[in-house]
CSV table of C-alpha atoms in Angstrom, one decimal:
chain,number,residue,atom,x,y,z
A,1,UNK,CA,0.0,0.0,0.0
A,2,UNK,CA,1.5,3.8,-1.0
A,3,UNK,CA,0.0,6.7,0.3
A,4,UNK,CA,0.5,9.6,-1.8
A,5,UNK,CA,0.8,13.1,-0.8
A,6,UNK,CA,0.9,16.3,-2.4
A,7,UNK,CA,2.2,20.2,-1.2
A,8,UNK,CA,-0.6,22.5,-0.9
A,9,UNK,CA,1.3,25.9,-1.0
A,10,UNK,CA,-1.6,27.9,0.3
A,11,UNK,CA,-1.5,25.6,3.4
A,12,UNK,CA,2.3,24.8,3.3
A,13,UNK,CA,1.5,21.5,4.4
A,14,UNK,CA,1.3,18.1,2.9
A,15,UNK,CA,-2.1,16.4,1.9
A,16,UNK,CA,-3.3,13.5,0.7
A,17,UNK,CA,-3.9,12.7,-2.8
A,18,UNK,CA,-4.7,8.9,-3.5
A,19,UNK,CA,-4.0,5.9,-1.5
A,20,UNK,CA,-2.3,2.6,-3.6
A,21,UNK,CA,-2.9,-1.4,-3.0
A,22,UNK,CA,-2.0,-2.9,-6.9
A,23,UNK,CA,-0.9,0.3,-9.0
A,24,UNK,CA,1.0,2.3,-8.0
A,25,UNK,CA,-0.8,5.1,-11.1
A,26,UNK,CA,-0.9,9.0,-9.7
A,27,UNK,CA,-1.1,11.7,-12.0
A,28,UNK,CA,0.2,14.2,-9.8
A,29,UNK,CA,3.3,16.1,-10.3
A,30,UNK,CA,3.7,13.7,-12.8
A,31,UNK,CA,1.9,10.8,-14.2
A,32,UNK,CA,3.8,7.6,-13.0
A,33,UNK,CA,2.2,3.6,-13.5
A,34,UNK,CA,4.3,1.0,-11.1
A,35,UNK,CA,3.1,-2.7,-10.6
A,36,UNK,CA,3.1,-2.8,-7.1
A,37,UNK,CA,2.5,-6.4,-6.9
A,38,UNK,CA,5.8,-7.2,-9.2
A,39,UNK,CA,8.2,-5.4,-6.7
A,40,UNK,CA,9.8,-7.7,-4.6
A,41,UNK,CA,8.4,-8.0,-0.5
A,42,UNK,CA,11.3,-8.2,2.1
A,43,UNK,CA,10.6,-11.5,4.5
């Protein structure tokens, strides 16, 4: 799971833009697709 966060500058503080289980697929700053179910889990 990837939470993503992005800077709101009228805030100056961090918020939350889209929380990730499979795809990893946010479009914000840029737009970025990751398998998250192909990267490899530590034991």
């Amino acid at each position: 799971m990837v939470y993503v966060h992005e800077l709101d500058p009228m805030a100056k503080s961090y918020v939350p833009v889209g929380i990730f289980h499979n795809r990893l697929k946010p479009t914000v700053p840029f737009p970025v697709d990751i398998d998250l179910t192909a990267v490899d889990r530590r034991r």
